[in-house]
PDB file of C-alpha atoms in Angstrom:
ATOM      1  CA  UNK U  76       2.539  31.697  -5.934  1.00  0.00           C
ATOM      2  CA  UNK U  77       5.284  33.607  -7.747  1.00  0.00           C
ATOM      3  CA  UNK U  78       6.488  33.039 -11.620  1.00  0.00           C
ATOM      4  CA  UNK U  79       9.744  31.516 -10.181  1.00  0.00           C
ATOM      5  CA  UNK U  80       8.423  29.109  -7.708  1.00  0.00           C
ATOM      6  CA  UNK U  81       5.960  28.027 -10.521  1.00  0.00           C
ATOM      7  CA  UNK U  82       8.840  27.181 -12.534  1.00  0.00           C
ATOM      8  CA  UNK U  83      10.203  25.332  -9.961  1.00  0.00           C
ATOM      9  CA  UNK U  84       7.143  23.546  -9.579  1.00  0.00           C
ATOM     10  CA  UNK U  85       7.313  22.346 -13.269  1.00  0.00           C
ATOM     11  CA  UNK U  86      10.806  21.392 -12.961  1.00  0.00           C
ATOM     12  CA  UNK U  87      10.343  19.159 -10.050  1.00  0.00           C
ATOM     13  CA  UNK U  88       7.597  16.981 -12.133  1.00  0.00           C
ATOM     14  CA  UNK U  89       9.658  16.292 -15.012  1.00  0.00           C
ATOM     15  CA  UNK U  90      11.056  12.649 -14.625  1.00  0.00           C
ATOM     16  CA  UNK U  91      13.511  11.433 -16.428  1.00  0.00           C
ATOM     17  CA  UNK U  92      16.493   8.979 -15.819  1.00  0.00           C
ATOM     18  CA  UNK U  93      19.199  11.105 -14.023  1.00  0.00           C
ATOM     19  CA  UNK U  94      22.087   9.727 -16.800  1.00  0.00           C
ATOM     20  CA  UNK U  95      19.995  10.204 -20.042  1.00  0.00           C
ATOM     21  CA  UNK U  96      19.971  14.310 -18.657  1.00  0.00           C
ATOM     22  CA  UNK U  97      23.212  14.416 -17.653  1.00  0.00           C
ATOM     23  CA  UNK U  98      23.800  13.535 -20.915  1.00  0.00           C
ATOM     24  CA  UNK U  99      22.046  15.698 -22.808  1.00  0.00           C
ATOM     25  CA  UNK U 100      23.267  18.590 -20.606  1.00  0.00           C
ATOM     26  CA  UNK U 101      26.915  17.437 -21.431  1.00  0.00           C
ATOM     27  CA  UNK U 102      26.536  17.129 -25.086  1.00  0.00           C
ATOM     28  CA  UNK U 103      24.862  20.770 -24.890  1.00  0.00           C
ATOM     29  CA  UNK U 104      27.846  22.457 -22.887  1.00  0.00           C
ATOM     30  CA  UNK U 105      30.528  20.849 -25.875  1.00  0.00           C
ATOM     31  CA  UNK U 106      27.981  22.205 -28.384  1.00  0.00           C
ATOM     32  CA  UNK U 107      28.172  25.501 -26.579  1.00  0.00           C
ATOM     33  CA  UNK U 108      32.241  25.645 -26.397  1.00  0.00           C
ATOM     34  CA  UNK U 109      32.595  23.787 -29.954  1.00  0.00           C
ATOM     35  CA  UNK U 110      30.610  27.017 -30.967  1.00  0.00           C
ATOM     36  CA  UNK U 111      33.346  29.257 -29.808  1.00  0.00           C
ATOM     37  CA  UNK U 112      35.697  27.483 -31.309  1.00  0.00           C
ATOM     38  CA  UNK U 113      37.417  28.364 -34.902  1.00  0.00           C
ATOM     39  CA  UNK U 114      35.465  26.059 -37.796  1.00  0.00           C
ATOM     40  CA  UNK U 115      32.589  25.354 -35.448  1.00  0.00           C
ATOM     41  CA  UNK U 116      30.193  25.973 -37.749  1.00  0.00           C
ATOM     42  CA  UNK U 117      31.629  23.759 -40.073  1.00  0.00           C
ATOM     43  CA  UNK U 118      32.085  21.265 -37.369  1.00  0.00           C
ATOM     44  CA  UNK U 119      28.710  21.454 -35.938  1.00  0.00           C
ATOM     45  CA  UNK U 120      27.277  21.185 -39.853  1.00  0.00           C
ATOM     46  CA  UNK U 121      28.296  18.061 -39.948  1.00  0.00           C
ATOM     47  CA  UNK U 122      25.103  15.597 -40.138  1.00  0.00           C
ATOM     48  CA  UNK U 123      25.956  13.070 -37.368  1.00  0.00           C
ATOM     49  CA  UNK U 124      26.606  16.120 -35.263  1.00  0.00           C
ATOM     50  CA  UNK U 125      23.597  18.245 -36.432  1.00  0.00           C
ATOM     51  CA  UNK U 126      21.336  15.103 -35.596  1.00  0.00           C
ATOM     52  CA  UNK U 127      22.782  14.462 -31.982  1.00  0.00           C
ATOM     53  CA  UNK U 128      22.076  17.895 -31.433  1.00  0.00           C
ATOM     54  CA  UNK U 129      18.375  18.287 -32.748  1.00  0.00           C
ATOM     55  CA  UNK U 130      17.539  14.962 -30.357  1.00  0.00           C
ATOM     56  CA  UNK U 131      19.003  16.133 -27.263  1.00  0.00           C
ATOM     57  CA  UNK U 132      16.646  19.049 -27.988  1.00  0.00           C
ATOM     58  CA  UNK U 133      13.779  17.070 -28.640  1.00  0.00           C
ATOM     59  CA  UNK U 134      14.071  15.221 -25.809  1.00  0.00           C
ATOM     60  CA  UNK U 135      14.618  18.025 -23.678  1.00  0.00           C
ATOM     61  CA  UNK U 136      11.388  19.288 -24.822  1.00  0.00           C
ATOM     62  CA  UNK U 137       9.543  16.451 -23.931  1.00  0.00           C
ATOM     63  CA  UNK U 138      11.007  16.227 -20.782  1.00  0.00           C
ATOM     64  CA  UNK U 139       9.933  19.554 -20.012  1.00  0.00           C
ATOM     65  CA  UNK U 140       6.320  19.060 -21.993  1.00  0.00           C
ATOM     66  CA  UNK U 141       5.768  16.146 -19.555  1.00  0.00           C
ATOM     67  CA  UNK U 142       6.588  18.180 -16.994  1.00  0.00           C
ATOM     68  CA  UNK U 143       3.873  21.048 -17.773  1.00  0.00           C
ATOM     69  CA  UNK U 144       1.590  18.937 -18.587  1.00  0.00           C
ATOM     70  CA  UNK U 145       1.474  17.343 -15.036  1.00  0.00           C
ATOM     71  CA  UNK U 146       1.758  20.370 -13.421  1.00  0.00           C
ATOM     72  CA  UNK U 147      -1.431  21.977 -15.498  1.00  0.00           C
ATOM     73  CA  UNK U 148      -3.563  19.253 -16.601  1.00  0.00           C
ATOM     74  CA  UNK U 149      -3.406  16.396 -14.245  1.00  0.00           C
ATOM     75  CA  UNK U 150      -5.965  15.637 -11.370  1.00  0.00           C
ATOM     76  CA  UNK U 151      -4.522  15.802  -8.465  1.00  0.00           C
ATOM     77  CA  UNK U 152      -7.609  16.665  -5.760  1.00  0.00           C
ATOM     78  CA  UNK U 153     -11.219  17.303  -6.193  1.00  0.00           C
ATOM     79  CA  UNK U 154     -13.607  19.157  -4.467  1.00  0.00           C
ATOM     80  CA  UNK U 155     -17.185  18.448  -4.876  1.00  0.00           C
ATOM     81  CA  UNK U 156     -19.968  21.399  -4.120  1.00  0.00           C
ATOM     82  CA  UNK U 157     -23.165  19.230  -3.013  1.00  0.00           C
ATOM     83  CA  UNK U 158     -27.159  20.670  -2.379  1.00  0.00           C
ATOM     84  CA  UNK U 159     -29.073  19.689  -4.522  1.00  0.00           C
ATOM     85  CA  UNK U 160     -27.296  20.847  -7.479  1.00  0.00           C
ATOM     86  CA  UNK U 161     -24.062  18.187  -7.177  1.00  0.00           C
ATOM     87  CA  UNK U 162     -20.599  19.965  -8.727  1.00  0.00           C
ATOM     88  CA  UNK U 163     -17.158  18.391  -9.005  1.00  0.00           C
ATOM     89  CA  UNK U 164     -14.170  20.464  -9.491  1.00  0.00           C
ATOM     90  CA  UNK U 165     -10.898  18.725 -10.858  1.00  0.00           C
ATOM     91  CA  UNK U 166      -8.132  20.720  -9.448  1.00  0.00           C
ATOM     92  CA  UNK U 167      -4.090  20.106 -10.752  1.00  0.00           C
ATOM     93  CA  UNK U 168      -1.473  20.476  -8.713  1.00  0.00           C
ATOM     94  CA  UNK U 169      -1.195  24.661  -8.388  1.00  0.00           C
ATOM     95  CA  UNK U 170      -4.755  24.316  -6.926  1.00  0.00           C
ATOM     96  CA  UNK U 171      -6.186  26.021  -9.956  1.00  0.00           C
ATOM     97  CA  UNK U 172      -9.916  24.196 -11.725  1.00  0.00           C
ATOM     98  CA  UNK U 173      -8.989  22.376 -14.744  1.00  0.00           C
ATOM     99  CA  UNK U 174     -12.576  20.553 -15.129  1.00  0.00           C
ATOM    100  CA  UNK U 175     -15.776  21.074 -13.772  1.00  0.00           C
ATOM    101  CA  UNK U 176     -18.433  17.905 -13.888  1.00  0.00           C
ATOM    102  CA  UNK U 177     -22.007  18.228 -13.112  1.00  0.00           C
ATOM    103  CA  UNK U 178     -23.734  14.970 -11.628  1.00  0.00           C
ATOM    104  CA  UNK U 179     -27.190  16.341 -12.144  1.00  0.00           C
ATOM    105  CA  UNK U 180     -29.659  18.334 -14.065  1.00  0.00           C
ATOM    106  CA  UNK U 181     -29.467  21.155 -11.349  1.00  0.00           C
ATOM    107  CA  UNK U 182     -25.761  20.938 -11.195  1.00  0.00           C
ATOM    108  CA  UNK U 183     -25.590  21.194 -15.356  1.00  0.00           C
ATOM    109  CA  UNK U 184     -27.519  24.451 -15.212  1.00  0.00           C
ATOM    110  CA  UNK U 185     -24.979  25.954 -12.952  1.00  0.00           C
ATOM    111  CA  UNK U 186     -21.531  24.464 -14.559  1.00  0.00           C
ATOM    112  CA  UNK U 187     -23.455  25.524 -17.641  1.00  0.00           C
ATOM    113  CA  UNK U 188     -23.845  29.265 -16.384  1.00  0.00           C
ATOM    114  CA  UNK U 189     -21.060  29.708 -14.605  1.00  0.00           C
ATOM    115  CA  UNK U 190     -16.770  29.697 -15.646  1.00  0.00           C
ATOM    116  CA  UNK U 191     -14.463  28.803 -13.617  1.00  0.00           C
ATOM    117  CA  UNK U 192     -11.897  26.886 -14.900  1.00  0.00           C
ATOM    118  CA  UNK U 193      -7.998  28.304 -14.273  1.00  0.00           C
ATOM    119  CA  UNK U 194      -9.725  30.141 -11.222  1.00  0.00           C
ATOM    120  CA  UNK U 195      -8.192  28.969  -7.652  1.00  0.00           C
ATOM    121  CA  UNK U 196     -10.490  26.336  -6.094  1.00  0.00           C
ATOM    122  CA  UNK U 197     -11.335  29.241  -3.314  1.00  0.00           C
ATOM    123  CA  UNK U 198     -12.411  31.653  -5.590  1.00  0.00           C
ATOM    124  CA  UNK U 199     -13.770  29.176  -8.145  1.00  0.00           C
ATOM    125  CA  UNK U 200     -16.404  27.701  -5.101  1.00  0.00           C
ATOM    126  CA  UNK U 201     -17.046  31.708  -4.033  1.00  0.00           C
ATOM    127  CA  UNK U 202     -17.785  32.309  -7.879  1.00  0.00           C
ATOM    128  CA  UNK U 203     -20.495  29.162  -7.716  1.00  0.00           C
ATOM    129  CA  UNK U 204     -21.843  29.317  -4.202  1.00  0.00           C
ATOM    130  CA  UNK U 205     -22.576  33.576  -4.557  1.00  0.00           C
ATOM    131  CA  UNK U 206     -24.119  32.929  -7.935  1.00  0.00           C
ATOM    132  CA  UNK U 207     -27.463  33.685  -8.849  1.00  0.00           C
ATOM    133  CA  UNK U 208     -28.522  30.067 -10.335  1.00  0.00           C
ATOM    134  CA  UNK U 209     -27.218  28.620  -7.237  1.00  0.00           C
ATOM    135  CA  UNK U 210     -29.294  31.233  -4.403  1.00  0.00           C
ATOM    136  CA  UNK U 211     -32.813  28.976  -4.525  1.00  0.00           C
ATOM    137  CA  UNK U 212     -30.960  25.953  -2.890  1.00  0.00           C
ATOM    138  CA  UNK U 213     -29.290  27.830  -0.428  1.00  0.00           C
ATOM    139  CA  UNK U 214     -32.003  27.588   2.417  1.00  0.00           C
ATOM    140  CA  UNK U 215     -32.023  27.218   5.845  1.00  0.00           C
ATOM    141  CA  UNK U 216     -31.723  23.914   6.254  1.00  0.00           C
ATOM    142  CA  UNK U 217     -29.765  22.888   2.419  1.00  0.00           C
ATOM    143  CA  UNK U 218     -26.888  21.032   4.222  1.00  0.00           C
ATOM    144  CA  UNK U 219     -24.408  22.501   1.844  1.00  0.00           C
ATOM    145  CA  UNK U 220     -21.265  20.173   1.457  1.00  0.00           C
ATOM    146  CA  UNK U 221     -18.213  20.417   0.458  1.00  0.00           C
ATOM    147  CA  UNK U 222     -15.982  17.347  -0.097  1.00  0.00           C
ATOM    148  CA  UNK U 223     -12.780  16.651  -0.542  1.00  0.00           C
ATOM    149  CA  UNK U 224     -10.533  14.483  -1.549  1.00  0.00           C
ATOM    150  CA  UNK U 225      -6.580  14.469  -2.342  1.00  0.00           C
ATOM    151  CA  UNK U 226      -3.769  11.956  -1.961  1.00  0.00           C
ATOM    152  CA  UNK U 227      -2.070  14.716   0.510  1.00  0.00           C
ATOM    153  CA  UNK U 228      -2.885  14.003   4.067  1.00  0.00           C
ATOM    154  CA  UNK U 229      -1.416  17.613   4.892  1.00  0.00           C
ATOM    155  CA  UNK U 230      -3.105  19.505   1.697  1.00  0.00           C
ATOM    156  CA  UNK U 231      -6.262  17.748   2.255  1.00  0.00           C
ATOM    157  CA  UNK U 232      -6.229  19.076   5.712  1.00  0.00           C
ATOM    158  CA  UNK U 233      -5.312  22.876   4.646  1.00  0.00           C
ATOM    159  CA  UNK U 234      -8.286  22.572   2.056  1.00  0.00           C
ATOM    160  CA  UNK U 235     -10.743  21.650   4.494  1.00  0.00           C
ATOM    161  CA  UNK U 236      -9.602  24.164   6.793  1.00  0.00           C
ATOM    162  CA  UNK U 237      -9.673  26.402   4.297  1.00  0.00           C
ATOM    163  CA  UNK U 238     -13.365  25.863   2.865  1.00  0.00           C
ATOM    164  CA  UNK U 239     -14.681  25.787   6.260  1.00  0.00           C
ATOM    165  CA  UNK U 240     -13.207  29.368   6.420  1.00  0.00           C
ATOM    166  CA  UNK U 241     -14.504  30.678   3.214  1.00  0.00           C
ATOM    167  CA  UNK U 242     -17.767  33.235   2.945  1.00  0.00           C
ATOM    168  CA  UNK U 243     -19.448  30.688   0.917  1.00  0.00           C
ATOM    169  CA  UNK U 244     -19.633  28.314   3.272  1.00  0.00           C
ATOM    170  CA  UNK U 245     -19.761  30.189   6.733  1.00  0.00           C
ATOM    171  CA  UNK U 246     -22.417  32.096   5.282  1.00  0.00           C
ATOM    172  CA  UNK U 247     -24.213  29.012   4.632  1.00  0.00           C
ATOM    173  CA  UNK U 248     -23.922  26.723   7.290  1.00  0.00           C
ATOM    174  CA  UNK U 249     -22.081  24.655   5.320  1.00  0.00           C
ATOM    175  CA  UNK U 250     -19.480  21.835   5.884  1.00  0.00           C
ATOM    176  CA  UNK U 251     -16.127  19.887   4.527  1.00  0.00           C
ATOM    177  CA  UNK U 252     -15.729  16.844   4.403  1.00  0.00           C
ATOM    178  CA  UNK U 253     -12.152  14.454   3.919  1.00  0.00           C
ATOM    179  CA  UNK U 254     -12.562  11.537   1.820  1.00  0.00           C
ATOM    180  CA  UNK U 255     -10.351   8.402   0.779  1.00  0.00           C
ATOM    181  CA  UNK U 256      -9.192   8.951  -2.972  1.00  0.00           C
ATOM    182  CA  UNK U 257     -10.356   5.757  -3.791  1.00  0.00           C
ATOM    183  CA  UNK U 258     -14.126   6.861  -3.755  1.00  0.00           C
ATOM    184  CA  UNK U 259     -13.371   9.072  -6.984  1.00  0.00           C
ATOM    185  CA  UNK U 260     -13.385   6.681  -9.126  1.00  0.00           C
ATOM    186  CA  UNK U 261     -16.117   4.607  -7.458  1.00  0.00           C
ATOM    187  CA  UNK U 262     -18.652   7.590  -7.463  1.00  0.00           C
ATOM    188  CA  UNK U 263     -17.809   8.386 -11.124  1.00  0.00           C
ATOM    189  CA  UNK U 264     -18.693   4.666 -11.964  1.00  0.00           C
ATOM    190  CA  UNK U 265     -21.985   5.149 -10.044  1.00  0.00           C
ATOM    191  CA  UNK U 266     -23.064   8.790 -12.121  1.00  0.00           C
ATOM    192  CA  UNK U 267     -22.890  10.432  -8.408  1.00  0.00           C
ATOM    193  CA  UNK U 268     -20.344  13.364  -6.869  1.00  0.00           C
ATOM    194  CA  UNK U 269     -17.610  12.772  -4.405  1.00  0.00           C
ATOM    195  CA  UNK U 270     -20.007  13.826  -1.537  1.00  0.00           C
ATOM    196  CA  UNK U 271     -23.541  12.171  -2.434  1.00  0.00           C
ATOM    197  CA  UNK U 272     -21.519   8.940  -3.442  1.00  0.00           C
ATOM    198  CA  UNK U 273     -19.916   9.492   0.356  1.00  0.00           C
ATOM    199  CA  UNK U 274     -23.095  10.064   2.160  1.00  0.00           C
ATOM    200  CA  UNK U 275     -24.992   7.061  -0.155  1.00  0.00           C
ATOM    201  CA  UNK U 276     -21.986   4.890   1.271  1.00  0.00           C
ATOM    202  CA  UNK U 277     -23.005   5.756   4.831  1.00  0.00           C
ATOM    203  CA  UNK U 278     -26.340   5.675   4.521  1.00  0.00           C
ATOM    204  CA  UNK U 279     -26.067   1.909   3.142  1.00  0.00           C
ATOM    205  CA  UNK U 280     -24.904   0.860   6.484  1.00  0.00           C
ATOM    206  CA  UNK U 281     -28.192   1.987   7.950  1.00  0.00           C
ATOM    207  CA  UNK U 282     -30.536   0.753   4.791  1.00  0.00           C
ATOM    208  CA  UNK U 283     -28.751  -2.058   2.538  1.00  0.00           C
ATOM    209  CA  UNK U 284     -31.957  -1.672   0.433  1.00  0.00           C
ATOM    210  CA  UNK U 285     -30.639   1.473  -0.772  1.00  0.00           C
ATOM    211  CA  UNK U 286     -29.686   2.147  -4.199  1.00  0.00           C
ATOM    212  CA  UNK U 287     -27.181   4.621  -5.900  1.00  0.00           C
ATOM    213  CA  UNK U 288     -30.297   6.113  -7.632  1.00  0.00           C
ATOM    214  CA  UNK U 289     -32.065   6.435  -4.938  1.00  0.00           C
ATOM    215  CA  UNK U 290     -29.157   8.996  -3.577  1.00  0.00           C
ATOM    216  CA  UNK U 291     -28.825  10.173  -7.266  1.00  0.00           C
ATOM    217  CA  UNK U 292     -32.698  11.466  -6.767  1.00  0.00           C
ATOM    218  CA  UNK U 293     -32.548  13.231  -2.989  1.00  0.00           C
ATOM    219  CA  UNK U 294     -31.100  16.081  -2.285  1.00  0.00           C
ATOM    220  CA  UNK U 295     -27.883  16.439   0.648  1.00  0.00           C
ATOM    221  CA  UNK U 296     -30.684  18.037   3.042  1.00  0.00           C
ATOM    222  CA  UNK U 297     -32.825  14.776   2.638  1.00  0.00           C
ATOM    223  CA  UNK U 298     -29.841  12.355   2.939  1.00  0.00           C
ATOM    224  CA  UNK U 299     -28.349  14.059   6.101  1.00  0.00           C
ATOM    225  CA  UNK U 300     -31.752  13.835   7.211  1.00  0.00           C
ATOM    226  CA  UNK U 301     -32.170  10.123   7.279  1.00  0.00           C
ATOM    227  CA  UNK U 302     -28.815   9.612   8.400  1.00  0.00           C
ATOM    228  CA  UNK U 303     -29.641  11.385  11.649  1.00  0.00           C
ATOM    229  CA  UNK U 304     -33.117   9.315  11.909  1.00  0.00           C
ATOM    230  CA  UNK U 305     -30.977   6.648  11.955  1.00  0.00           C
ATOM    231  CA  UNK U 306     -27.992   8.275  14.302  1.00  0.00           C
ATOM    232  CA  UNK U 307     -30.483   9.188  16.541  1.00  0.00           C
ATOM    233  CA  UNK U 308     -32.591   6.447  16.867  1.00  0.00           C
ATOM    234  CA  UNK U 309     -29.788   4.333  17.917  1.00  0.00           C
ATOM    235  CA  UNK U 310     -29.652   6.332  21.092  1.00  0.00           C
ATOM    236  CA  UNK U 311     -26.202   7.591  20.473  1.00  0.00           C
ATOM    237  CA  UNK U 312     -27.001  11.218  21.551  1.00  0.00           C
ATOM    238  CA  UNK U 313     -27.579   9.865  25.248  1.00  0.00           C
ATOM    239  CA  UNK U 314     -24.319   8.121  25.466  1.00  0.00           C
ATOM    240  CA  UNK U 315     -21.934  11.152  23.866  1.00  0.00           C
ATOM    241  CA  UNK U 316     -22.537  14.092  26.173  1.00  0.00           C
ATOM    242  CA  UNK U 317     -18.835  14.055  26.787  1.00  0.00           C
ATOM    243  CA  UNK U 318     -18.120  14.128  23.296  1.00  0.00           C
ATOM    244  CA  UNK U 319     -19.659  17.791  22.636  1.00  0.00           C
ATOM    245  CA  UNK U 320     -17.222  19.051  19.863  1.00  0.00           C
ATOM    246  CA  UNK U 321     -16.618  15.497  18.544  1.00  0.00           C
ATOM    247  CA  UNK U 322     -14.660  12.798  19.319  1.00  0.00           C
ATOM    248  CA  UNK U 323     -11.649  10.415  17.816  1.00  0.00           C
ATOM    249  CA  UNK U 324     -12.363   8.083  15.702  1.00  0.00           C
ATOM    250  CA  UNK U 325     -10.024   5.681  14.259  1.00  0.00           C
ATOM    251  CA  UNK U 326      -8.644   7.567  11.448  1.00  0.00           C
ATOM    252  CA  UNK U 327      -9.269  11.062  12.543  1.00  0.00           C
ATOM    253  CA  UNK U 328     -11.769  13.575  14.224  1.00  0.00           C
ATOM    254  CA  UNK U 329     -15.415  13.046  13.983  1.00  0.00           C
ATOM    255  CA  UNK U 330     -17.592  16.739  13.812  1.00  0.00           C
ATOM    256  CA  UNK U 331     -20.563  16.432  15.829  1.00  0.00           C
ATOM    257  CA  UNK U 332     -23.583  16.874  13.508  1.00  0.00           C
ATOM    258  CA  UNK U 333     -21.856  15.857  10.669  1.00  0.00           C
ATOM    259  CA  UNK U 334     -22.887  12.005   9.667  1.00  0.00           C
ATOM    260  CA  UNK U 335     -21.949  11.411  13.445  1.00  0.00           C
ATOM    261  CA  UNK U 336     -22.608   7.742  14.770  1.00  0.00           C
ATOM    262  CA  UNK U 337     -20.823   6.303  11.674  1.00  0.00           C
ATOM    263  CA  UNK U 338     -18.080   3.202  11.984  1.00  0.00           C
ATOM    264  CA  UNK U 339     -15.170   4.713   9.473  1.00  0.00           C
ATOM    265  CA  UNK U 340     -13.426   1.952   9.778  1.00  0.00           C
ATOM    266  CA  UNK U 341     -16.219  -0.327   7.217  1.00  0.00           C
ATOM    267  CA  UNK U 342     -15.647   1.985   4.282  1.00  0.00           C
ATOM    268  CA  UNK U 343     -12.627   3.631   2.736  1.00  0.00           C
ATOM    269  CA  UNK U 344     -12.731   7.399   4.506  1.00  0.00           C
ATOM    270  CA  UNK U 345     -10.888  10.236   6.213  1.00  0.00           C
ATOM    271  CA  UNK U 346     -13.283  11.274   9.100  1.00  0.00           C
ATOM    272  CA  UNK U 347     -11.270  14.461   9.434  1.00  0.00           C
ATOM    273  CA  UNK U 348     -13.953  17.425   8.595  1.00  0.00           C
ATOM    274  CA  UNK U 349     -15.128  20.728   9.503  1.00  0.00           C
ATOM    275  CA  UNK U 350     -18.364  22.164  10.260  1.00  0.00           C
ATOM    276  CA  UNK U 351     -19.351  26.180  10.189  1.00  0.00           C
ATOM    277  CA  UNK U 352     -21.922  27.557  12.052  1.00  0.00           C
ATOM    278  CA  UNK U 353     -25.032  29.515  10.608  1.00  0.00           C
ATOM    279  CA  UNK U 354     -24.580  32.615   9.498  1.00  0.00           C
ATOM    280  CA  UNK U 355     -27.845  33.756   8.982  1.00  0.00           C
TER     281      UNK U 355
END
């Protein structure tokens, strides 16, 4: 993205009552001619004058702070890198990591080892997934995830697509998943990442008796793996052989393989997802 449309970007965030602007613009262009004029100085010296002016500045400098600020700083989609080691990224609205959490002891060593904040969330997951604290957990069968969430229907698809594309997780095996945002904040209430805090929520359905720290304790390989116990033990792989690739659920496309057999509609989720194959 180029300086200019960055700009842009900025501008478009700032909010502010179309009047009070106008306004300020206004008083600026007089301030501008005045200046021209013969005596401006003297004119513009003049302390009711002098203070309209310094405001309209002020406020156009908070205007425009506010505006930065949202367009750097504020969450707008995370992205959270689950194997056993469980990483969140925060990412603001230019798709650039402005936080990275760590929901366990494996997952602190890494955030701990590894910068990545200002990177692009692409490069920032190639950065942690091709790193050398992260190679042990990247075995055969680690079920790396990589979930998603964003209020953007549209960028939320693009990311996904994205990911699923990406050398660290084709090489993998791994997967992305869409989520509702409203598991964010539930997951960060419950010490758990975006994607364990998704797959705890589907594995409830199967086992009410489990507990948050139960799925705190288990790795994504383990938890996939009782969720297809329970998938398969309910017979569904006898009844879907039409339903190969996946099939349509009522909020999206369901990926074969990944937490298949599941009823979206109980629980707050965007079924649509994308699996890679093995590369190894």
């Amino acid at each position: 993205m180029g300086l200019e449309n960055k700009v842009r970007d900025a501008f478009d965030c700032v909010k502010a009552d179309e009047g009070l602007k106008d306004a300020a613009k206004e008083f600026l262009r007089d301030a501008r001619q005045r200046e021209s004029c013969p005596g401006a100085k003297r004119r513009l010296l003049h302390p009711a004058a002098r203070l309209a002016f310094v405001t309209a500045c002020a406020m156009l400098a908070v205007f425009l702070g506010i505006g930065s600020y949202a367009v750097l700083w504020m969450p707008v989609a995370y992205v959270s890198i689950d194997v056993n080691p469980s990483l969140e990224l925060e990412l603001n609205r230019l798709d650039r990591v402005i936080d990275v959490r760590a929901y366990n002891a494996d997952g602190e060593e890494i955030a701990g080892n590894i910068s990545v904040k200002g990177l692009h969330y692409e490069d920032a997951i190639e950065r942690i997934v091709s790193s050398e604290k992260m190679r042990p957990y990247l075995t055969e069968d680690a079920a790396l995830t990589f979930t998603v969430a964003t209020a953007s229907a549209l960028k939320e698809e693009r990311m996904l697509a994205e990911i699923a594309r990406s050398s660290g997780c084709l090489e993998h095996g791994g997967s992305s998943v869409g989520a509702d945002m409203s598991l964010v904040g539930e997951a960060h209430e419950n010490g758990l990442s975006l994607g364990k805090y998704l797959a705890y929520r589907l594995l409830l359905q199967y086992e009410p008796s489990v507990t948050v720290q139960d799925c705190h304790d288990m790795s994504m390989s383990q938890l996939h793996g009782m969720l297809e116990e329970h998938e398969h033990g309910m017979g569904h792989g006898d009844s879907q052989g039409e339903h190969e690739t996946g099939h349509e659920t009522e909020h999206g496309t369901e990926h074969k393989g990944q937490y298949e057999g599941v009823q979206e509609s109980e629980y707050p989720m965007e079924y649509d997802g994308h699996k890679s194959g093995h590369g190894h």
